[in-house]
Amino acid sequence: MTLALRILRGFLSLWLIVTLVFVALRATGDPITAIFDPDNTPKAALEAYRQQWGYTGTVFDQYLVYISNILHGEFGFSSMSNRDAYSVVMERLPATLQLVGCSALLMMAIGIPVGAVAALNSGGRLDRFVMTFSTVGFALPNFVLGLALILLFSVNLRLLPSNGIGTAAHLIMPVLTIGISKAAIFTRFVRSAILDALKLTCVTSARARGVSEWQIFWHHVIPNAMLPLVTITPLLVGAMVAASAVVETVFGWPGVGRLIVESVAQRDLAVVQMIVMMIALVMIVTNLLVDLAYSKLDPRTALAPAH
Amino acid sequence: MSIATMVRKGGRDFLLVPPGVLLAMFWLLACLSLVIVLPLVSHLDVTAIDLRARLSPPIGFGGDWAHPLGTDDLGRDVLARLVASLRTSLAIALGAVIISATIGTLIGILAAHLRGWVDQVVVAAVDAQVSVPFIIISLTLTAIFGNNLYLFIFILGMFGWERYTRLARAMTMASRGRGYVLAMSTLGFSWPRIYLRHVLPNIASTLLVTATITFPEVILLETSLSFLGLGIQPPMTSLGNMLGFGRSYLLTGWWIAVAPGLAIFLCALSVSIIGDWARSVIGRI
Amino acid sequence: MGLSMTIDATDDRICRVENLGIAIGGATPVPLVKDVSFEIRRGDYFALVGESGSGKSLTCHSMMRLLPFQPKIDGRIIIDGQDVWSLNHKQLVNFRRKSVGMVFQDPLAALNPVRTIGSQILETLKIYYPNADDDELRNRAIQALREVHIPEPGARLGVYPHQLSGGLNQRVMIALALLGEPKFLIADEPTTALDMSVQAEVLDLIDELRRKNNLTVLLVTHDLGIVRDRATDIAVLQLGRIVEQGRTAEIVRAPKAAYSKELFEASSVEWPGRNEKTRKATPVCLTFDRVNKTFFASKRDRRNGVGIPAAKDLSFTVRQGEIVALIGESGSGKTTAAKMAMGLEKPDSGAIIVHSSPRDASKKLNMQMVFQHPRDSLDPLMRVEDQLHEVLKVHGWRDRAVRQEHILKTIADVGLGAHVLGRRPTYLSGGEAQRVVIARALLLEPDMLIADEPLSAVDVRIQKHILECLQRLRDRLGIAILLITHDLRVVFEIADQVVVLRHGRVVEDVPVSMFADGARDAYTQMLIEAVPGKIRSSKQGRGAAMTAAFPGGAAMVTG
């Protein structure tokens, strides 16, 4: 498949999701009555909203208006904060990016070296310790770990603030929570990717030629281990997004994750659909980038430059 | 090839169940029997209020045997609520896994059998499901359709369907391509007979391991949503909403949060350990 | 290097394996190789022979300390004056660089898939010429590829392994193994993963390099034909022990151990097998009439008509009571032909006529199929008995006692005892499993069998049993058999008629007695010449065939 085709497919997925959201919103009935109490709002005001957000005409007309609104960045009106949804979400975005970015760095800082060391000592005591840590980390839900950290550092030791944003100290516990729990999964992936690469015949054959272990690791093991690792990136991005919803709620972090939880509880559909589309866009772009990276790393794929 | 088989021959000791796995099994059995037996011997009243013993700590921290794990701010017994929550969470998780495994497997086998555009659609759906975080889908559905128990069970019952579909499809295709399935079709066996009598039993162990690995994730998803107040609603109680509730009392009554938190952790851990072990015994996926 | 490198000038043994034992596991080690001893003199072509699981690969990997697990080693391996298992890490790396080269079974796997051929050669060359500049290294790399007769060596440096054919990759692998100019080459099943015609080319290359560079070769193989043709010495391994060793000529002439006797008998080719010059005039069972079938990799290829032809004007017939061998290399379309005959694939054009049953003209001919992997074509969870009963049940046999009687009779027909009925497929040997599969096909009393590579997944000795079984079916029950195979030796053994396929076309359709008369199509001739282990008529004929216009190994896969 060519690159253009992949991008086209990305757009197609995006369009599909936008349409699905539209259908789901319409399936629940008149969206205006879902937002406003029809008994306590003047008819004229309701009508004005209908006009403003394109809820007039046939369903198809509404659909066209809907698409055009989204292309213009108008996702509707947040009933919770009385502003347009776009600005509500955008002002929360930096906090989430900061949290997720730091967590991703922590995850890789733990996962790559620990996973590599475990793979190189496969079966040894260190490996078993790492695997145990990984299993425990996997079973420890974000909110339990977060609350445990609060109980330890905020309630007992009174070292760190349990809630809010602002200083570096506020960042420590949420980043630890996401970083550690995702590192538990990532370490396992790194370990198995390297372990699989170590078992390749081409590694054995390089060893038989007397290539040094250092060169074997960097030139034969790592390039092959990168392939499965690249493909799990979307999975990790998704896991980060999911984790931020929970962890931001636990630590009162004013990001998009907490916003979506609040919006769902308040049924603020405009904000929810904006966030959903944003996440969809992120996932689609991630997948596209992964495809690109994979074709750069693996000459066997169809996207790779021809020789 | 020959080396690999020989190495496998050498590693016969996997039939011994390692102590960690035994411990995990023991814990799960204990939980199950507690959940089943305790309501029979003493009636669990999750809403009974003991106003004289509000925020009473557990035994060992100044509490007494009237409330072994202490009480919450309304004077409700934490142990009673914990058992009831455990029951809800385990039952929901088990039900959800059974639903998604059944549906996912059927879709997978059908896709592999029908091929053509049905298969294309299924593959596309699986890809789409994998690329969007599941918790976002469940949040969106909750936002659109409002919060109710049936929707919640439906959502959890969808979780992980794509894994079974993918596995069942791949394994069915593999067996279709060259093996006994091809042989049987040339011998005049009907497709339902081949799939139900021969293919399914042969891929069941792999699917079962997948279910075991998915189980802790379902527990975590249910407790996460309930914790966020978007799952099980009061007066029902699950481990997640019990923890979400206890979160407000970390300063005055830490045990209210610690008890369900530990329970979630230990249950998820036990099933993960058993799942990992089962996977290593089967040696694939 | 010091002491360990000093070589006794009078000692012409480059490799000594003394009482080698390999075991795996901790507290109670499982022995895999037991008390293996042999010596290889300089210039020898030493073959280590055995069936799968005999420990031959383990032995040769242990000679380079390349075992994939932590083994318990007994005895000594001394190569080039060095005790391999007592070397420290630095000495070991040096030993691998200078003393031994190694070639692996699957060349595509043995080369790093994500790096170019050139970068892998240069990486290895840098070890030997640390001070050389890029131009010099590149020239040396090209020279190395030229040594193994790779056409356009300069262009090949920038190519990835998957863009080359298996034969070319194996040549690259050989070039890599010899970069350090070792005097000893270990080749672990170097041709098993290759097509028949390419096998001979690679083996010829090893022969040539052996002469030119004074190489000593240790060849690990299960193919006794190769051994008979080329090796100077043989050691036969069975279940981790050496059962016989000595000079090739002596062992081939008079093998002493019962096991090696059996092995050599099973692998010998009767050349040619049958003498009837004309075809039998029995009723026709199956006719392929100008059948065409093309596979397309994608929709676009289908539009543009760029496809892989699996059948082109494919015409042949199978008659009652004869075995027709359909032969060809992988990708020649032989399996597709079988699938089309069974109705599992539809032809694009042309007709596949399944005639009426020769026994009862009112009935349709009953055709059954036997598959390549016997264990794979049985349900692993069900006992053999239940599976056989099920087949009859599906076809309306209600009475259990009648079914049982029929099953016992059929099991006896394929030469099996009733004891296999109670077992699950896992507990059957490869040969038993294949015969159970044949028996299952016979239960429905077919007029014709299609057997798709029924021998390729079983060991040599068992092949013999299955061939006898097929022969018996033809001679006693008059069943027509379409035998699909890539192994010409099988053809000589039992076939009546030979159909050679190449790229979906029939290039030959003759009685087997005329097959080897030397007057065949050039491609067929090359296949015949490539058969290892046959008694060759003349050396010249061989050379002529190899220079024929079919450079199978040199063909580059379009990339």
mmCIF file of C-alpha atoms in Angstrom, chain B:
data_model
loop_
_atom_site.group_PDB
_atom_site.id
_atom_site.type_symbol
_atom_site.label_atom_id
_atom_site.label_comp_id
_atom_site.label_asym_id
_atom_site.label_seq_id
_atom_site.Cartn_x
_atom_site.Cartn_y
_atom_site.Cartn_z
ATOM 1 C CA MET B 1 14.078 -27.409 14.466
ATOM 2 C CA SER B 2 15.586 -30.452 16.056
ATOM 3 C CA ILE B 3 17.359 -28.360 18.646
ATOM 4 C CA ALA B 4 14.192 -26.552 19.569
ATOM 5 C CA THR B 5 12.268 -29.763 20.078
ATOM 6 C CA MET B 6 15.069 -31.198 22.132
ATOM 7 C CA VAL B 7 15.214 -28.160 24.327
ATOM 8 C CA ARG B 8 11.493 -28.483 24.850
ATOM 9 C CA LYS B 9 11.946 -32.117 25.756
ATOM 10 C CA GLY B 10 14.407 -31.045 28.411
ATOM 11 C CA GLY B 11 12.059 -28.547 30.002
ATOM 12 C CA ARG B 12 9.521 -31.064 31.248
ATOM 13 C CA ASP B 13 9.314 -29.630 34.745
ATOM 14 C CA PHE B 14 6.474 -27.260 33.757
ATOM 15 C CA LEU B 15 3.981 -29.809 34.990
ATOM 16 C CA LEU B 16 4.883 -28.776 38.514
ATOM 17 C CA VAL B 17 2.688 -25.896 39.593
ATOM 18 C CA PRO B 18 4.963 -23.183 40.978
ATOM 19 C CA PRO B 19 4.212 -21.963 44.533
ATOM 20 C CA GLY B 20 3.244 -18.464 43.393
ATOM 21 C CA VAL B 21 0.542 -19.890 41.166
ATOM 22 C CA LEU B 22 -0.703 -22.112 43.991
ATOM 23 C CA LEU B 23 -0.913 -19.078 46.241
ATOM 24 C CA ALA B 24 -2.858 -17.179 43.583
ATOM 25 C CA MET B 25 -5.251 -20.068 43.136
ATOM 26 C CA PHE B 26 -5.695 -20.315 46.873
ATOM 27 C CA TRP B 27 -6.507 -16.615 47.152
ATOM 28 C CA LEU B 28 -9.076 -16.760 44.362
ATOM 29 C CA LEU B 29 -10.709 -19.847 45.841
ATOM 30 C CA ALA B 30 -10.804 -18.130 49.238
ATOM 31 C CA CYS B 31 -12.457 -15.074 47.682
ATOM 32 C CA LEU B 32 -14.982 -17.183 45.831
ATOM 33 C CA SER B 33 -15.920 -19.237 48.864
ATOM 34 C CA LEU B 34 -16.103 -16.090 50.996
ATOM 35 C CA VAL B 35 -18.419 -14.507 48.462
ATOM 36 C CA ILE B 36 -20.583 -17.609 48.276
ATOM 37 C CA VAL B 37 -20.478 -18.875 51.875
ATOM 38 C CA LEU B 38 -20.506 -15.743 53.981
ATOM 39 C CA PRO B 39 -23.933 -14.515 52.837
ATOM 40 C CA LEU B 40 -25.297 -17.948 53.792
ATOM 41 C CA VAL B 41 -24.092 -17.924 57.395
ATOM 42 C CA SER B 42 -24.603 -14.282 58.297
ATOM 43 C CA HIS B 43 -26.862 -11.897 56.491
ATOM 44 C CA LEU B 44 -24.842 -9.182 54.839
ATOM 45 C CA ASP B 45 -26.544 -5.896 55.233
ATOM 46 C CA VAL B 46 -24.563 -3.398 53.248
ATOM 47 C CA THR B 47 -26.788 -0.530 54.315
ATOM 48 C CA ALA B 48 -27.087 -1.353 58.045
ATOM 49 C CA ILE B 49 -25.921 1.666 60.005
ATOM 50 C CA ASP B 50 -24.255 1.392 63.371
ATOM 51 C CA LEU B 51 -24.298 5.018 64.542
ATOM 52 C CA ARG B 52 -22.416 4.261 67.764
ATOM 53 C CA ALA B 53 -19.471 2.930 65.792
ATOM 54 C CA ARG B 54 -18.853 5.450 63.033
ATOM 55 C CA LEU B 55 -15.330 5.388 61.544
ATOM 56 C CA SER B 56 -14.317 2.547 63.811
ATOM 57 C CA PRO B 57 -10.850 1.258 62.817
ATOM 58 C CA PRO B 58 -10.122 -2.391 61.920
ATOM 59 C CA ILE B 59 -8.783 -5.002 64.346
ATOM 60 C CA GLY B 60 -5.152 -4.364 65.122
ATOM 61 C CA PHE B 61 -5.610 -0.635 64.814
ATOM 62 C CA GLY B 62 -7.928 -0.211 67.804
ATOM 63 C CA GLY B 63 -11.052 -1.825 66.450
ATOM 64 C CA ASP B 64 -13.062 -4.747 67.806
ATOM 65 C CA TRP B 65 -14.628 -7.956 66.450
ATOM 66 C CA ALA B 66 -18.001 -6.323 65.916
ATOM 67 C CA HIS B 67 -16.514 -4.759 62.787
ATOM 68 C CA PRO B 68 -13.355 -6.719 61.863
ATOM 69 C CA LEU B 69 -12.399 -4.332 59.050
ATOM 70 C CA GLY B 70 -13.849 -1.232 60.720
ATOM 71 C CA THR B 71 -16.770 0.947 59.645
ATOM 72 C CA ASP B 72 -17.217 3.940 57.383
ATOM 73 C CA ASP B 73 -18.400 7.447 58.291
ATOM 74 C CA LEU B 74 -22.040 6.304 58.388
ATOM 75 C CA GLY B 75 -21.157 3.362 60.609
ATOM 76 C CA ARG B 76 -21.586 0.742 57.864
ATOM 77 C CA ASP B 77 -19.524 -2.425 58.258
ATOM 78 C CA VAL B 78 -16.548 -2.403 55.830
ATOM 79 C CA LEU B 79 -16.227 -6.216 55.756
ATOM 80 C CA ALA B 80 -19.862 -6.690 54.829
ATOM 81 C CA ARG B 81 -19.587 -4.065 52.119
ATOM 82 C CA LEU B 82 -16.300 -5.546 50.910
ATOM 83 C CA VAL B 83 -17.807 -9.017 50.485
ATOM 84 C CA ALA B 84 -20.842 -7.600 48.701
ATOM 85 C CA SER B 85 -18.613 -5.486 46.448
ATOM 86 C CA LEU B 86 -16.350 -8.418 45.695
ATOM 87 C CA ARG B 87 -19.389 -10.428 44.714
ATOM 88 C CA THR B 88 -20.656 -7.723 42.364
ATOM 89 C CA SER B 89 -17.255 -7.103 40.778
ATOM 90 C CA LEU B 90 -16.379 -10.770 40.275
ATOM 91 C CA ALA B 91 -19.837 -11.620 38.933
ATOM 92 C CA ILE B 92 -19.791 -8.721 36.487
ATOM 93 C CA ALA B 93 -16.251 -9.470 35.337
ATOM 94 C CA LEU B 94 -17.009 -13.168 34.866
ATOM 95 C CA GLY B 95 -20.220 -12.428 32.989
ATOM 96 C CA ALA B 96 -18.464 -9.877 30.789
ATOM 97 C CA VAL B 97 -15.643 -12.283 29.914
ATOM 98 C CA ILE B 98 -18.085 -15.036 29.015
ATOM 99 C CA ILE B 99 -20.105 -12.681 26.821
ATOM 100 C CA SER B 100 -17.146 -11.239 24.950
ATOM 101 C CA ALA B 101 -15.422 -14.618 24.557
ATOM 102 C CA THR B 102 -18.536 -16.221 23.116
ATOM 103 C CA ILE B 103 -19.379 -13.392 20.760
ATOM 104 C CA GLY B 104 -15.785 -12.737 19.743
ATOM 105 C CA THR B 105 -15.085 -16.407 19.010
ATOM 106 C CA LEU B 106 -18.237 -16.825 16.941
ATOM 107 C CA ILE B 107 -17.448 -13.729 14.889
ATOM 108 C CA GLY B 108 -13.886 -14.956 14.342
ATOM 109 C CA ILE B 109 -14.932 -18.405 13.151
ATOM 110 C CA LEU B 110 -17.635 -16.940 10.933
ATOM 111 C CA ALA B 111 -15.198 -14.482 9.376
ATOM 112 C CA ALA B 112 -12.726 -17.262 8.685
ATOM 113 C CA HIS B 113 -15.423 -19.446 7.172
ATOM 114 C CA LEU B 114 -17.276 -16.898 5.062
ATOM 115 C CA ARG B 115 -14.199 -14.899 4.002
ATOM 116 C CA GLY B 116 -14.780 -12.294 1.293
ATOM 117 C CA TRP B 117 -16.333 -9.000 2.357
ATOM 118 C CA VAL B 118 -17.564 -10.332 5.726
ATOM 119 C CA ASP B 119 -13.990 -11.082 6.637
ATOM 120 C CA GLN B 120 -12.873 -7.655 5.417
ATOM 121 C CA VAL B 121 -15.490 -5.939 7.560
ATOM 122 C CA VAL B 122 -14.545 -7.986 10.618
ATOM 123 C CA VAL B 123 -10.839 -7.277 10.146
ATOM 124 C CA ALA B 124 -11.544 -3.559 9.748
ATOM 125 C CA ALA B 125 -13.700 -3.577 12.889
ATOM 126 C CA VAL B 126 -10.987 -5.389 14.838
ATOM 127 C CA ASP B 127 -8.388 -2.872 13.660
ATOM 128 C CA ALA B 128 -10.644 0.036 14.612
ATOM 129 C CA GLN B 129 -11.315 -1.459 18.033
ATOM 130 C CA VAL B 130 -7.627 -1.964 18.682
ATOM 131 C CA SER B 131 -6.710 1.577 17.683
ATOM 132 C CA VAL B 132 -9.175 3.368 19.988
ATOM 133 C CA PRO B 133 -8.697 3.108 23.758
ATOM 134 C CA PHE B 134 -11.601 1.109 25.108
ATOM 135 C CA ILE B 135 -12.207 3.350 28.083
ATOM 136 C CA ILE B 136 -12.933 6.253 25.694
ATOM 137 C CA ILE B 137 -15.553 4.202 23.883
ATOM 138 C CA SER B 138 -17.211 3.261 27.145
ATOM 139 C CA LEU B 139 -17.133 6.879 28.358
ATOM 140 C CA THR B 140 -18.689 8.085 25.109
ATOM 141 C CA LEU B 141 -21.444 5.494 25.245
ATOM 142 C CA THR B 142 -22.122 6.368 28.866
ATOM 143 C CA ALA B 143 -22.315 10.050 27.990
ATOM 144 C CA ILE B 144 -24.711 9.485 25.115
ATOM 145 C CA PHE B 145 -27.018 6.884 26.576
ATOM 146 C CA GLY B 146 -26.852 7.863 30.221
ATOM 147 C CA ASN B 147 -25.655 5.741 33.053
ATOM 148 C CA ASN B 148 -27.496 2.485 33.663
ATOM 149 C CA LEU B 149 -26.646 -1.044 34.679
ATOM 150 C CA TYR B 150 -27.628 -2.741 31.411
ATOM 151 C CA LEU B 151 -25.523 -0.394 29.322
ATOM 152 C CA PHE B 152 -22.661 -0.927 31.756
ATOM 153 C CA ILE B 153 -22.830 -4.706 31.418
ATOM 154 C CA PHE B 154 -23.124 -4.360 27.636
ATOM 155 C CA ILE B 155 -20.019 -2.177 27.560
ATOM 156 C CA LEU B 156 -18.009 -4.578 29.693
ATOM 157 C CA GLY B 157 -19.303 -7.486 27.626
ATOM 158 C CA MET B 158 -17.787 -5.841 24.567
ATOM 159 C CA PHE B 159 -14.391 -5.550 26.161
ATOM 160 C CA GLY B 160 -11.782 -7.685 24.482
ATOM 161 C CA TRP B 161 -14.081 -9.230 21.860
ATOM 162 C CA GLU B 162 -11.524 -8.354 19.204
ATOM 163 C CA ARG B 163 -8.865 -10.534 20.840
ATOM 164 C CA TYR B 164 -11.005 -13.653 20.644
ATOM 165 C CA THR B 165 -12.112 -12.718 17.148
ATOM 166 C CA ARG B 166 -8.576 -12.234 15.990
ATOM 167 C CA LEU B 167 -7.328 -15.479 17.547
ATOM 168 C CA ALA B 168 -10.319 -17.581 16.526
ATOM 169 C CA ARG B 169 -10.145 -16.193 13.000
ATOM 170 C CA ALA B 170 -6.411 -16.761 12.653
ATOM 171 C CA MET B 171 -6.489 -20.241 14.120
ATOM 172 C CA THR B 172 -9.536 -21.281 12.139
ATOM 173 C CA MET B 173 -7.906 -20.025 8.955
ATOM 174 C CA ALA B 174 -4.712 -21.846 9.808
ATOM 175 C CA SER B 175 -6.555 -25.105 10.355
ATOM 176 C CA ARG B 176 -8.656 -24.477 7.228
ATOM 177 C CA GLY B 177 -5.622 -23.968 5.079
ATOM 178 C CA ARG B 178 -3.803 -27.222 5.359
ATOM 179 C CA GLY B 179 -4.706 -29.412 8.260
ATOM 180 C CA TYR B 180 -7.420 -31.685 9.465
ATOM 181 C CA VAL B 181 -10.150 -29.249 8.452
ATOM 182 C CA LEU B 182 -9.202 -29.508 4.804
ATOM 183 C CA ALA B 183 -8.983 -33.266 5.165
ATOM 184 C CA MET B 184 -12.412 -33.446 6.750
ATOM 185 C CA SER B 185 -14.022 -31.212 4.180
ATOM 186 C CA THR B 186 -12.754 -33.498 1.428
ATOM 187 C CA LEU B 187 -14.198 -36.427 3.403
ATOM 188 C CA GLY B 188 -17.638 -34.850 3.213
ATOM 189 C CA PHE B 189 -18.036 -33.464 6.741
ATOM 190 C CA SER B 190 -20.438 -30.549 7.158
ATOM 191 C CA TRP B 191 -18.944 -27.196 8.180
ATOM 192 C CA PRO B 192 -20.831 -26.859 11.499
ATOM 193 C CA ARG B 193 -19.631 -30.323 12.451
ATOM 194 C CA ILE B 194 -16.039 -29.477 11.572
ATOM 195 C CA TYR B 195 -16.083 -26.198 13.473
ATOM 196 C CA LEU B 196 -17.960 -27.293 16.567
ATOM 197 C CA ARG B 197 -16.658 -30.833 16.960
ATOM 198 C CA HIS B 198 -13.083 -30.397 15.750
ATOM 199 C CA VAL B 199 -11.864 -26.823 15.424
ATOM 200 C CA LEU B 200 -13.363 -25.367 18.591
ATOM 201 C CA PRO B 201 -12.012 -28.038 20.975
ATOM 202 C CA ASN B 202 -8.588 -27.598 19.411
ATOM 203 C CA ILE B 203 -8.444 -23.839 19.818
ATOM 204 C CA ALA B 204 -10.325 -23.781 23.130
ATOM 205 C CA SER B 205 -7.217 -23.904 25.294
ATOM 206 C CA THR B 206 -5.739 -20.826 23.622
ATOM 207 C CA LEU B 207 -9.023 -18.945 23.914
ATOM 208 C CA LEU B 208 -9.316 -19.968 27.553
ATOM 209 C CA VAL B 209 -5.860 -18.592 28.266
ATOM 210 C CA THR B 210 -6.828 -15.359 26.519
ATOM 211 C CA ALA B 211 -9.911 -15.179 28.709
ATOM 212 C CA THR B 212 -7.774 -15.659 31.796
ATOM 213 C CA ILE B 213 -5.468 -12.880 30.682
ATOM 214 C CA THR B 214 -8.412 -10.602 29.853
ATOM 215 C CA PHE B 215 -10.160 -11.241 33.163
ATOM 216 C CA PRO B 216 -7.986 -8.967 35.336
ATOM 217 C CA GLU B 217 -8.308 -6.240 32.725
ATOM 218 C CA VAL B 218 -12.089 -6.465 32.938
ATOM 219 C CA ILE B 219 -11.874 -6.222 36.724
ATOM 220 C CA LEU B 220 -9.689 -3.132 36.338
ATOM 221 C CA LEU B 221 -12.017 -1.566 33.762
ATOM 222 C CA GLU B 222 -15.108 -2.167 35.891
ATOM 223 C CA THR B 223 -13.448 -0.813 39.015
ATOM 224 C CA SER B 224 -12.001 2.162 37.114
ATOM 225 C CA LEU B 225 -15.391 3.193 35.740
ATOM 226 C CA SER B 226 -17.119 2.607 39.056
ATOM 227 C CA PHE B 227 -14.362 4.522 40.781
ATOM 228 C CA LEU B 228 -15.013 7.471 38.452
ATOM 229 C CA GLY B 229 -18.682 7.279 39.390
ATOM 230 C CA LEU B 230 -19.636 6.115 35.901
ATOM 231 C CA GLY B 231 -20.225 2.436 36.589
ATOM 232 C CA ILE B 232 -22.060 0.726 39.398
ATOM 233 C CA GLN B 233 -24.268 3.240 41.226
ATOM 234 C CA PRO B 234 -25.358 3.284 44.874
ATOM 235 C CA PRO B 235 -27.137 1.585 46.560
ATOM 236 C CA MET B 236 -25.337 -1.225 44.713
ATOM 237 C CA THR B 237 -21.738 -1.475 45.638
ATOM 238 C CA SER B 238 -18.674 -2.678 43.751
ATOM 239 C CA LEU B 239 -15.002 -2.590 44.637
ATOM 240 C CA GLY B 240 -14.496 0.451 42.423
ATOM 241 C CA ASN B 241 -17.205 2.645 43.799
ATOM 242 C CA MET B 242 -16.360 1.584 47.346
ATOM 243 C CA LEU B 243 -12.810 2.788 46.727
ATOM 244 C CA GLY B 244 -14.042 5.989 45.095
ATOM 245 C CA PHE B 245 -16.154 6.619 48.120
ATOM 246 C CA GLY B 246 -13.346 5.798 50.561
ATOM 247 C CA ARG B 247 -11.059 8.203 48.768
ATOM 248 C CA SER B 248 -12.693 11.130 50.558
ATOM 249 C CA TYR B 249 -11.773 9.617 53.928
ATOM 250 C CA LEU B 250 -8.086 9.002 53.406
ATOM 251 C CA LEU B 251 -7.292 11.333 56.319
ATOM 252 C CA THR B 252 -9.855 10.097 58.829
ATOM 253 C CA GLY B 253 -10.544 6.495 57.801
ATOM 254 C CA TRP B 254 -7.863 5.109 55.478
ATOM 255 C CA TRP B 255 -9.175 1.549 55.901
ATOM 256 C CA ILE B 256 -12.303 2.358 53.919
ATOM 257 C CA ALA B 257 -10.162 2.792 50.799
ATOM 258 C CA VAL B 258 -7.390 0.337 51.626
ATOM 259 C CA ALA B 259 -9.684 -2.695 51.973
ATOM 260 C CA PRO B 260 -11.216 -2.545 48.456
ATOM 261 C CA GLY B 261 -7.923 -1.304 46.975
ATOM 262 C CA LEU B 262 -6.073 -4.352 48.285
ATOM 263 C CA ALA B 263 -8.894 -6.647 47.194
ATOM 264 C CA ILE B 264 -8.807 -5.324 43.610
ATOM 265 C CA PHE B 265 -5.042 -5.577 43.488
ATOM 266 C CA LEU B 266 -4.865 -9.112 44.880
ATOM 267 C CA CYS B 267 -7.650 -10.454 42.657
ATOM 268 C CA ALA B 268 -6.188 -8.926 39.508
ATOM 269 C CA LEU B 269 -2.714 -10.126 40.484
ATOM 270 C CA SER B 270 -3.886 -13.677 41.187
ATOM 271 C CA VAL B 271 -5.655 -14.029 37.864
ATOM 272 C CA SER B 272 -2.668 -12.506 36.024
ATOM 273 C CA ILE B 273 -0.283 -14.950 37.665
ATOM 274 C CA ILE B 274 -2.497 -17.890 36.771
ATOM 275 C CA GLY B 275 -2.927 -16.549 33.222
ATOM 276 C CA ASP B 276 0.811 -16.137 32.709
ATOM 277 C CA TRP B 277 1.408 -19.620 33.970
ATOM 278 C CA ALA B 278 -1.293 -21.091 31.751
ATOM 279 C CA ARG B 279 0.189 -19.285 28.780
ATOM 280 C CA SER B 280 3.661 -20.588 29.479
ATOM 281 C CA VAL B 281 2.298 -24.132 29.782
ATOM 282 C CA ILE B 282 0.470 -23.902 26.487
ATOM 283 C CA GLY B 283 3.494 -22.167 25.019
ATOM 284 C CA ARG B 284 1.918 -19.995 22.400
ATOM 285 C CA ILE B 285 -0.247 -16.881 21.646
#
